[in-house]
PDB file of C-alpha atoms and ligand atoms in Angstrom:
ATOM      1  CA  UNK A   1     -11.132  49.397  22.452  1.00 59.00           C
ATOM      2  CA  UNK A   2     -10.889  49.909  18.701  1.00 65.00           C
ATOM      3  CA  UNK A   3      -8.862  47.648  16.467  1.00 70.00           C
ATOM      4  CA  UNK A   4      -5.574  49.189  15.387  1.00 71.00           C
ATOM      5  CA  UNK A   5      -5.722  47.726  11.880  1.00 76.00           C
ATOM      6  CA  UNK A   6      -7.755  45.197   9.894  1.00 95.00           C
ATOM      7  CA  UNK A   7      -4.754  43.064   9.007  1.00 98.00           C
ATOM      8  CA  UNK A   8      -3.400  39.837  10.581  1.00 98.00           C
ATOM      9  CA  UNK A   9       0.049  38.298  10.060  1.00 98.00           C
ATOM     10  CA  UNK A  10      -0.016  34.506   9.684  1.00 98.00           C
ATOM     11  CA  UNK A  11       3.580  33.242  10.167  1.00 98.00           C
ATOM     12  CA  UNK A  12       4.953  29.769   9.595  1.00 97.00           C
ATOM     13  CA  UNK A  13       7.424  27.652   7.730  1.00 94.00           C
ATOM     14  CA  UNK A  14       4.632  26.229   5.534  1.00 96.00           C
ATOM     15  CA  UNK A  15       6.968  23.438   4.334  1.00 93.00           C
ATOM     16  CA  UNK A  16       4.665  22.681   2.598  1.00 95.00           C
ATOM     17  CA  UNK A  17       1.489  24.764   2.881  1.00 97.00           C
ATOM     18  CA  UNK A  18      -1.280  22.294   3.559  1.00 98.00           C
ATOM     19  CA  UNK A  19      -5.087  22.240   3.498  1.00 98.00           C
ATOM     20  CA  UNK A  20      -4.918  22.824   7.276  1.00 98.00           C
ATOM     21  CA  UNK A  21      -3.040  26.077   6.734  1.00 98.00           C
ATOM     22  CA  UNK A  22      -5.411  27.089   3.951  1.00 98.00           C
ATOM     23  CA  UNK A  23      -8.379  26.527   6.243  1.00 98.00           C
ATOM     24  CA  UNK A  24      -6.883  28.829   8.911  1.00 98.00           C
ATOM     25  CA  UNK A  25      -6.463  31.608   6.312  1.00 98.00           C
ATOM     26  CA  UNK A  26      -9.957  31.120   4.847  1.00 98.00           C
ATOM     27  CA  UNK A  27     -11.536  31.204   8.317  1.00 98.00           C
ATOM     28  CA  UNK A  28      -9.308  34.090   9.441  1.00 98.00           C
ATOM     29  CA  UNK A  29     -10.789  36.158   6.577  1.00 98.00           C
ATOM     30  CA  UNK A  30     -14.131  36.177   8.486  1.00 97.00           C
ATOM     31  CA  UNK A  31     -12.345  38.089  11.313  1.00 96.00           C
ATOM     32  CA  UNK A  32      -9.728  40.143   9.422  1.00 97.00           C
ATOM     33  CA  UNK A  33     -10.078  42.087   6.196  1.00 97.00           C
ATOM     34  CA  UNK A  34      -6.521  41.237   5.125  1.00 98.00           C
ATOM     35  CA  UNK A  35      -4.127  38.417   5.922  1.00 98.00           C
ATOM     36  CA  UNK A  36      -0.397  38.492   5.265  1.00 98.00           C
ATOM     37  CA  UNK A  37       1.044  35.057   5.136  1.00 98.00           C
ATOM     38  CA  UNK A  38       4.706  35.268   6.338  1.00 97.00           C
ATOM     39  CA  UNK A  39       6.942  32.452   5.174  1.00 96.00           C
ATOM     40  CA  UNK A  40       9.844  32.312   7.608  1.00 94.00           C
ATOM     41  CA  UNK A  41      13.269  31.304   6.403  1.00 90.00           C
ATOM     42  CA  UNK A  42      16.821  31.139   7.803  1.00 85.00           C
ATOM     43  CA  UNK A  43      18.857  33.873   6.118  1.00 82.00           C
ATOM     44  CA  UNK A  44      22.119  31.992   6.868  1.00 82.00           C
ATOM     45  CA  UNK A  45      21.018  29.193   4.579  1.00 79.00           C
ATOM     46  CA  UNK A  46      21.007  30.354   0.913  1.00 70.00           C
ATOM     47  CA  UNK A  47      19.105  27.143  -0.102  1.00 71.00           C
ATOM     48  CA  UNK A  48      16.405  27.997   2.375  1.00 76.00           C
ATOM     49  CA  UNK A  49      15.955  31.403   0.771  1.00 77.00           C
ATOM     50  CA  UNK A  50      15.534  29.824  -2.674  1.00 81.00           C
ATOM     51  CA  UNK A  51      13.127  27.225  -1.371  1.00 86.00           C
ATOM     52  CA  UNK A  52      11.203  29.972   0.224  1.00 90.00           C
ATOM     53  CA  UNK A  53      10.748  31.824  -3.064  1.00 91.00           C
ATOM     54  CA  UNK A  54       9.285  28.682  -4.645  1.00 93.00           C
ATOM     55  CA  UNK A  55       7.050  28.150  -1.635  1.00 95.00           C
ATOM     56  CA  UNK A  56       5.792  31.756  -1.854  1.00 96.00           C
ATOM     57  CA  UNK A  57       4.868  31.355  -5.513  1.00 96.00           C
ATOM     58  CA  UNK A  58       2.928  28.227  -4.752  1.00 96.00           C
ATOM     59  CA  UNK A  59       1.078  29.689  -1.779  1.00 97.00           C
ATOM     60  CA  UNK A  60       0.243  32.835  -3.812  1.00 97.00           C
ATOM     61  CA  UNK A  61      -1.254  30.573  -6.507  1.00 97.00           C
ATOM     62  CA  UNK A  62      -3.749  29.134  -3.963  1.00 97.00           C
ATOM     63  CA  UNK A  63      -5.034  32.600  -3.311  1.00 97.00           C
ATOM     64  CA  UNK A  64      -4.966  33.988  -6.861  1.00 96.00           C
ATOM     65  CA  UNK A  65      -8.707  34.835  -6.589  1.00 96.00           C
ATOM     66  CA  UNK A  66      -8.471  36.339  -3.112  1.00 97.00           C
ATOM     67  CA  UNK A  67      -7.066  39.892  -3.203  1.00 97.00           C
ATOM     68  CA  UNK A  68      -7.267  40.088   0.646  1.00 98.00           C
ATOM     69  CA  UNK A  69      -4.423  37.656   1.028  1.00 98.00           C
ATOM     70  CA  UNK A  70      -0.740  38.413   0.376  1.00 98.00           C
ATOM     71  CA  UNK A  71       2.390  36.329   0.897  1.00 98.00           C
ATOM     72  CA  UNK A  72       5.823  37.566   1.916  1.00 96.00           C
ATOM     73  CA  UNK A  73       9.108  36.044   3.012  1.00 95.00           C
ATOM     74  CA  UNK A  74      10.792  37.029   6.271  1.00 94.00           C
ATOM     75  CA  UNK A  75      13.826  35.967   8.222  1.00 93.00           C
ATOM     76  CA  UNK A  76      13.754  38.022  11.396  1.00 94.00           C
ATOM     77  CA  UNK A  77      11.719  37.794  14.564  1.00 97.00           C
ATOM     78  CA  UNK A  78       8.022  37.153  13.897  1.00 98.00           C
ATOM     79  CA  UNK A  79       6.770  39.829  16.290  1.00 98.00           C
ATOM     80  CA  UNK A  80       8.920  42.577  14.627  1.00 98.00           C
ATOM     81  CA  UNK A  81       7.864  41.458  11.142  1.00 98.00           C
ATOM     82  CA  UNK A  82       4.215  41.448  12.107  1.00 98.00           C
ATOM     83  CA  UNK A  83       4.487  44.999  13.504  1.00 97.00           C
ATOM     84  CA  UNK A  84       6.449  46.114  10.431  1.00 97.00           C
ATOM     85  CA  UNK A  85       3.732  44.746   8.152  1.00 96.00           C
ATOM     86  CA  UNK A  86       1.085  46.851   9.906  1.00 96.00           C
ATOM     87  CA  UNK A  87      -0.814  43.887  11.333  1.00 97.00           C
ATOM     88  CA  UNK A  88      -2.836  44.309  14.525  1.00 96.00           C
ATOM     89  CA  UNK A  89      -2.521  40.623  15.442  1.00 98.00           C
ATOM     90  CA  UNK A  90      -0.659  37.395  14.745  1.00 98.00           C
ATOM     91  CA  UNK A  91      -2.847  34.520  13.491  1.00 98.00           C
ATOM     92  CA  UNK A  92      -2.049  30.957  14.431  1.00 98.00           C
ATOM     93  CA  UNK A  93      -3.767  27.541  14.428  1.00 98.00           C
ATOM     94  CA  UNK A  94      -3.962  24.872  17.094  1.00 98.00           C
ATOM     95  CA  UNK A  95      -4.640  21.162  16.458  1.00 98.00           C
ATOM     96  CA  UNK A  96      -3.781  19.552  19.759  1.00 96.00           C
ATOM     97  CA  UNK A  97      -2.658  19.952  23.332  1.00 95.00           C
ATOM     98  CA  UNK A  98       0.963  19.875  22.085  1.00 95.00           C
ATOM     99  CA  UNK A  99       0.264  22.730  19.692  1.00 96.00           C
ATOM    100  CA  UNK A 100      -1.494  24.614  22.506  1.00 97.00           C
ATOM    101  CA  UNK A 101       1.533  24.571  24.761  1.00 97.00           C
ATOM    102  CA  UNK A 102       3.995  25.759  22.058  1.00 97.00           C
ATOM    103  CA  UNK A 103       1.616  28.385  20.741  1.00 98.00           C
ATOM    104  CA  UNK A 104       1.068  29.691  24.316  1.00 98.00           C
ATOM    105  CA  UNK A 105       4.805  30.267  24.685  1.00 98.00           C
ATOM    106  CA  UNK A 106       5.118  31.897  21.281  1.00 98.00           C
ATOM    107  CA  UNK A 107       2.164  34.186  21.955  1.00 98.00           C
ATOM    108  CA  UNK A 108       3.618  35.206  25.258  1.00 98.00           C
ATOM    109  CA  UNK A 109       7.057  35.981  23.775  1.00 98.00           C
ATOM    110  CA  UNK A 110       5.628  37.911  20.861  1.00 98.00           C
ATOM    111  CA  UNK A 111       3.406  40.004  23.195  1.00 98.00           C
ATOM    112  CA  UNK A 112       6.381  40.768  25.438  1.00 98.00           C
ATOM    113  CA  UNK A 113       8.491  41.849  22.437  1.00 98.00           C
ATOM    114  CA  UNK A 114       6.047  44.252  20.783  1.00 97.00           C
ATOM    115  CA  UNK A 115       2.704  44.122  22.541  1.00 97.00           C
ATOM    116  CA  UNK A 116       1.137  42.329  19.608  1.00 97.00           C
ATOM    117  CA  UNK A 117      -1.634  39.806  20.479  1.00 97.00           C
ATOM    118  CA  UNK A 118      -2.055  36.418  18.897  1.00 98.00           C
ATOM    119  CA  UNK A 119      -5.472  35.151  17.673  1.00 98.00           C
ATOM    120  CA  UNK A 120      -5.684  31.375  17.751  1.00 98.00           C
ATOM    121  CA  UNK A 121      -8.139  29.369  15.683  1.00 98.00           C
ATOM    122  CA  UNK A 122      -8.803  25.746  16.528  1.00 98.00           C
ATOM    123  CA  UNK A 123      -8.270  23.396  13.603  1.00 98.00           C
ATOM    124  CA  UNK A 124     -11.367  21.986  12.000  1.00 98.00           C
ATOM    125  CA  UNK A 125     -11.708  18.353  13.221  1.00 98.00           C
ATOM    126  CA  UNK A 126     -11.065  16.975   9.699  1.00 98.00           C
ATOM    127  CA  UNK A 127      -7.663  18.758   9.551  1.00 98.00           C
ATOM    128  CA  UNK A 128      -6.396  17.909  12.987  1.00 97.00           C
ATOM    129  CA  UNK A 129      -4.090  15.169  11.722  1.00 97.00           C
ATOM    130  CA  UNK A 130      -2.731  17.222   8.787  1.00 98.00           C
ATOM    131  CA  UNK A 131       0.835  18.453   9.289  1.00 97.00           C
ATOM    132  CA  UNK A 132       3.658  19.566   6.994  1.00 97.00           C
ATOM    133  CA  UNK A 133       6.018  17.096   8.565  1.00 96.00           C
ATOM    134  CA  UNK A 134       3.694  14.136   7.760  1.00 97.00           C
ATOM    135  CA  UNK A 135       3.289  15.387   4.201  1.00 98.00           C
ATOM    136  CA  UNK A 136       7.093  15.547   3.874  1.00 97.00           C
ATOM    137  CA  UNK A 137       7.483  12.048   5.231  1.00 97.00           C
ATOM    138  CA  UNK A 138       4.795  10.604   2.958  1.00 98.00           C
ATOM    139  CA  UNK A 139       6.420  12.332  -0.037  1.00 97.00           C
ATOM    140  CA  UNK A 140       9.819  10.859   0.812  1.00 97.00           C
ATOM    141  CA  UNK A 141       8.263   7.430   0.546  1.00 98.00           C
ATOM    142  CA  UNK A 142       6.624   8.253  -2.783  1.00 98.00           C
ATOM    143  CA  UNK A 143       3.094   8.391  -1.489  1.00 98.00           C
ATOM    144  CA  UNK A 144       0.459  10.699  -3.172  1.00 98.00           C
ATOM    145  CA  UNK A 145       0.261  13.818  -0.973  1.00 98.00           C
ATOM    146  CA  UNK A 146      -2.217  15.714  -3.158  1.00 97.00           C
ATOM    147  CA  UNK A 147      -5.155  15.094  -0.716  1.00 97.00           C
ATOM    148  CA  UNK A 148      -3.241  17.153   1.852  1.00 98.00           C
ATOM    149  CA  UNK A 149      -2.408  20.103  -0.410  1.00 98.00           C
ATOM    150  CA  UNK A 150      -4.739  22.911  -1.507  1.00 97.00           C
ATOM    151  CA  UNK A 151      -6.057  22.891  -5.074  1.00 92.00           C
ATOM    152  CA  UNK A 152      -3.938  24.932  -7.470  1.00 84.00           C
ATOM    153  CA  UNK A 153      -5.769  27.711  -9.281  1.00 75.00           C
TER     154      UNK A 153
HETATM  155  P1  ADP B 201       5.799  26.612  12.377  1.00 77.07           P
HETATM  156  O1  ADP B 201       6.856  26.277  11.399  1.00 77.07           O
HETATM  157  O2  ADP B 201       5.813  28.002  12.828  1.00 77.07           O
HETATM  158  O3  ADP B 201       5.632  25.616  13.531  1.00 77.07           O
HETATM  159  P2  ADP B 201       3.787  25.663  10.531  1.00 77.07           P
HETATM  160  O4  ADP B 201       4.214  26.172   9.183  1.00 77.07           O
HETATM  161  O5  ADP B 201       3.924  24.199  10.710  1.00 77.07           O
HETATM  162  O6  ADP B 201       4.451  26.465  11.691  1.00 77.07           O
HETATM  163  O7  ADP B 201       2.322  26.125  10.789  1.00 77.07           O
HETATM  164  C1  ADP B 201       1.943  27.461  10.898  1.00 77.07           C
HETATM  165  C2  ADP B 201       0.738  27.594  11.843  1.00 77.07           C
HETATM  166  O8  ADP B 201      -0.342  26.868  11.315  1.00 77.07           O
HETATM  167  C3  ADP B 201       0.921  27.105  13.262  1.00 77.07           C
HETATM  168  O9  ADP B 201       0.201  27.874  14.162  1.00 77.07           O
HETATM  169  C4  ADP B 201       0.353  25.678  13.240  1.00 77.07           C
HETATM  170  O10 ADP B 201      -0.127  25.297  14.523  1.00 77.07           O
HETATM  171  C5  ADP B 201      -0.844  25.950  12.313  1.00 77.07           C
HETATM  172  N1  ADP B 201      -1.232  24.716  11.664  1.00 77.07           N
HETATM  173  C6  ADP B 201      -0.454  23.806  10.971  1.00 77.07           C
HETATM  174  N2  ADP B 201      -1.213  22.769  10.526  1.00 77.07           N
HETATM  175  C7  ADP B 201      -2.490  22.992  10.901  1.00 77.07           C
HETATM  176  C8  ADP B 201      -3.726  22.338  10.707  1.00 77.07           C
HETATM  177  N3  ADP B 201      -3.794  21.147  10.089  1.00 77.07           N
HETATM  178  N4  ADP B 201      -4.837  22.921  11.248  1.00 77.07           N
HETATM  179  C9  ADP B 201      -4.761  24.064  11.911  1.00 77.07           C
HETATM  180  N5  ADP B 201      -3.626  24.767  12.149  1.00 77.07           N
HETATM  181  C10 ADP B 201      -2.516  24.256  11.633  1.00 77.07           C
END
Protein backbone atom coordinates (compact mmCIF):
# COMPACT_ATOMS: atom_id res chain seq x y z
CA UNK A 1 0.00 0.00 0.00
CA UNK A 2 1.37 3.45 -0.85
CA UNK A 3 1.27 6.33 1.57
CA UNK A 4 -1.46 8.86 0.73
CA UNK A 5 0.68 11.86 1.69
CA UNK A 6 3.94 12.63 3.45
CA UNK A 7 2.34 14.79 6.15
CA UNK A 8 1.29 14.02 9.71
CA UNK A 9 -1.04 16.06 11.90
CA UNK A 10 0.14 16.37 15.53
CA UNK A 11 -2.82 17.62 17.62
CA UNK A 12 -2.86 18.70 21.26
CA UNK A 13 -3.57 21.53 23.63
CA UNK A 14 0.15 22.12 24.18
CA UNK A 15 -0.54 24.25 27.24
CA UNK A 16 2.40 24.71 27.28
CA UNK A 17 4.43 22.98 24.55
CA UNK A 18 7.16 21.03 26.39
CA UNK A 19 10.43 19.30 25.56
CA UNK A 20 8.38 16.08 25.48
CA UNK A 21 6.19 17.45 22.68
CA UNK A 22 9.24 18.78 20.82
CA UNK A 23 10.87 15.37 20.98
CA UNK A 24 7.80 13.75 19.37
CA UNK A 25 7.92 16.27 16.49
CA UNK A 26 11.69 15.92 16.01
CA UNK A 27 11.45 12.13 15.94
CA UNK A 28 8.31 12.23 13.79
CA UNK A 29 10.34 14.03 11.12
CA UNK A 30 12.30 10.82 10.57
CA UNK A 31 9.04 9.18 9.47
CA UNK A 32 7.12 12.05 7.85
CA UNK A 33 8.39 14.79 5.53
CA UNK A 34 6.06 17.38 7.04
CA UNK A 35 4.37 17.77 10.40
CA UNK A 36 1.50 20.13 11.08
CA UNK A 37 1.17 20.89 14.77
CA UNK A 38 -2.52 21.53 15.49
CA UNK A 39 -3.19 23.58 18.60
CA UNK A 40 -6.75 22.81 19.67
CA UNK A 41 -8.88 25.48 21.33
CA UNK A 42 -12.49 25.89 22.42
CA UNK A 43 -14.16 28.36 20.05
CA UNK A 44 -16.79 29.21 22.67
CA UNK A 45 -14.13 30.73 24.91
CA UNK A 46 -12.69 33.95 23.40
CA UNK A 47 -9.84 33.91 25.94
CA UNK A 48 -8.85 30.44 24.78
CA UNK A 49 -8.58 31.70 21.19
CA UNK A 50 -6.29 34.56 22.24
CA UNK A 51 -4.15 32.22 24.38
CA UNK A 52 -3.97 29.91 21.43
CA UNK A 53 -2.53 32.64 19.16
CA UNK A 54 0.23 33.32 21.70
CA UNK A 55 0.89 29.59 22.04
CA UNK A 56 1.18 29.22 18.26
CA UNK A 57 3.73 32.04 18.02
CA UNK A 58 5.84 30.42 20.71
CA UNK A 59 5.69 26.93 19.18
CA UNK A 60 6.53 28.35 15.72
CA UNK A 61 9.60 30.02 17.26
CA UNK A 62 10.92 26.60 18.40
CA UNK A 63 10.85 25.44 14.77
CA UNK A 64 12.07 28.61 13.07
CA UNK A 65 14.92 26.66 11.43
CA UNK A 66 12.74 23.70 10.43
CA UNK A 67 10.65 24.46 7.31
CA UNK A 68 9.06 20.99 7.47
CA UNK A 69 7.04 21.96 10.54
CA UNK A 70 4.03 24.28 10.56
CA UNK A 71 1.67 25.29 13.35
CA UNK A 72 -2.05 25.97 13.07
CA UNK A 73 -4.99 26.55 15.41
CA UNK A 74 -8.16 24.48 15.17
CA UNK A 75 -11.38 24.20 17.12
CA UNK A 76 -13.28 21.35 15.48
CA UNK A 77 -12.91 17.59 15.56
CA UNK A 78 -9.30 16.45 15.28
CA UNK A 79 -10.01 13.78 12.65
CA UNK A 80 -11.78 16.28 10.34
CA UNK A 81 -9.01 18.84 10.80
CA UNK A 82 -6.33 16.25 10.06
CA UNK A 83 -8.10 15.21 6.85
CA UNK A 84 -8.64 18.86 5.85
CA UNK A 85 -4.93 19.57 6.32
CA UNK A 86 -4.04 16.80 3.84
CA UNK A 87 -2.30 14.63 6.45
CA UNK A 88 -2.17 10.86 5.97
CA UNK A 89 -1.89 10.18 9.70
CA UNK A 90 -2.34 11.64 13.15
CA UNK A 91 0.83 11.66 15.26
CA UNK A 92 0.62 11.19 19.04
CA UNK A 93 2.92 10.36 21.94
CA UNK A 94 2.56 7.87 24.77
CA UNK A 95 4.34 8.08 28.13
CA UNK A 96 2.55 5.57 30.29
CA UNK A 97 -0.16 2.93 30.53
CA UNK A 98 -2.65 5.72 31.32
CA UNK A 99 -1.70 7.53 28.09
CA UNK A 100 -1.94 4.25 26.20
CA UNK A 101 -5.58 3.72 27.18
CA UNK A 102 -6.72 7.24 26.31
CA UNK A 103 -4.74 7.27 23.06
CA UNK A 104 -6.25 3.91 22.08
CA UNK A 105 -9.76 5.35 22.42
CA UNK A 106 -8.90 8.53 20.50
CA UNK A 107 -7.22 6.57 17.68
CA UNK A 108 -10.26 4.32 17.39
CA UNK A 109 -12.72 7.23 17.29
CA UNK A 110 -10.64 9.16 14.75
CA UNK A 111 -10.35 6.10 12.49
CA UNK A 112 -14.11 5.52 12.67
CA UNK A 113 -14.80 9.15 11.80
CA UNK A 114 -12.58 9.51 8.74
CA UNK A 115 -10.49 6.37 8.27
CA UNK A 116 -7.36 8.22 9.35
CA UNK A 117 -4.75 6.13 11.18
CA UNK A 118 -2.79 7.25 14.25
CA UNK A 119 0.96 6.76 14.55
CA UNK A 120 2.10 6.54 18.17
CA UNK A 121 5.65 7.21 19.31
CA UNK A 122 6.72 6.09 22.78
CA UNK A 123 8.21 8.88 24.84
CA UNK A 124 11.96 8.85 25.32
CA UNK A 125 12.56 7.59 28.90
CA UNK A 126 13.99 10.98 29.95
CA UNK A 127 10.71 12.73 29.01
CA UNK A 128 8.27 10.25 30.52
CA UNK A 129 7.56 12.47 33.52
CA UNK A 130 7.25 15.69 31.55
CA UNK A 131 3.68 16.95 31.22
CA UNK A 132 2.04 20.29 30.51
CA UNK A 133 -0.07 20.01 33.66
CA UNK A 134 3.01 19.57 35.87
CA UNK A 135 4.68 22.54 34.19
CA UNK A 136 1.57 24.68 34.83
CA UNK A 137 1.46 23.56 38.46
CA UNK A 138 5.15 24.33 39.02
CA UNK A 139 4.73 27.73 37.35
CA UNK A 140 1.80 28.59 39.64
CA UNK A 141 4.10 28.06 42.60
CA UNK A 142 6.81 30.24 41.08
CA UNK A 143 9.23 27.41 40.21
CA UNK A 144 11.64 27.68 37.28
CA UNK A 145 10.04 25.69 34.46
CA UNK A 146 12.66 26.46 31.81
CA UNK A 147 14.19 22.93 32.02
CA UNK A 148 10.87 21.57 30.70
CA UNK A 149 10.47 24.00 27.82
CA UNK A 150 12.23 23.89 24.44
CA UNK A 151 14.97 26.42 23.75
CA UNK A 152 13.74 29.55 22.02
CA UNK A 153 15.43 30.32 18.70
P1 LIG B 1 -4.05 16.63 24.83
O1 LIG B 1 -4.43 18.00 25.28
O2 LIG B 1 -4.61 16.24 23.49
O3 LIG B 1 -4.19 15.54 25.85
P2 LIG B 1 -1.24 17.33 25.05
O4 LIG B 1 -1.12 18.71 24.52
O5 LIG B 1 -1.05 17.19 26.52
O6 LIG B 1 -2.54 16.61 24.54
O7 LIG B 1 -0.21 16.37 24.32
C1 LIG B 1 -0.30 16.11 22.93
C2 LIG B 1 0.28 14.73 22.63
O8 LIG B 1 1.63 14.67 23.06
C3 LIG B 1 -0.43 13.56 23.34
O9 LIG B 1 -0.41 12.45 22.47
C4 LIG B 1 0.43 13.30 24.54
O10 LIG B 1 0.34 11.95 24.98
C5 LIG B 1 1.80 13.58 23.96
N1 LIG B 1 2.78 13.95 24.97
C6 LIG B 1 2.65 14.88 25.94
N2 LIG B 1 3.75 14.95 26.71
C7 LIG B 1 4.61 14.01 26.22
C8 LIG B 1 5.93 13.57 26.58
N3 LIG B 1 6.56 14.08 27.63
N4 LIG B 1 6.50 12.59 25.84
C9 LIG B 1 5.83 12.05 24.80
N5 LIG B 1 4.59 12.41 24.40
C10 LIG B 1 3.99 13.39 25.10
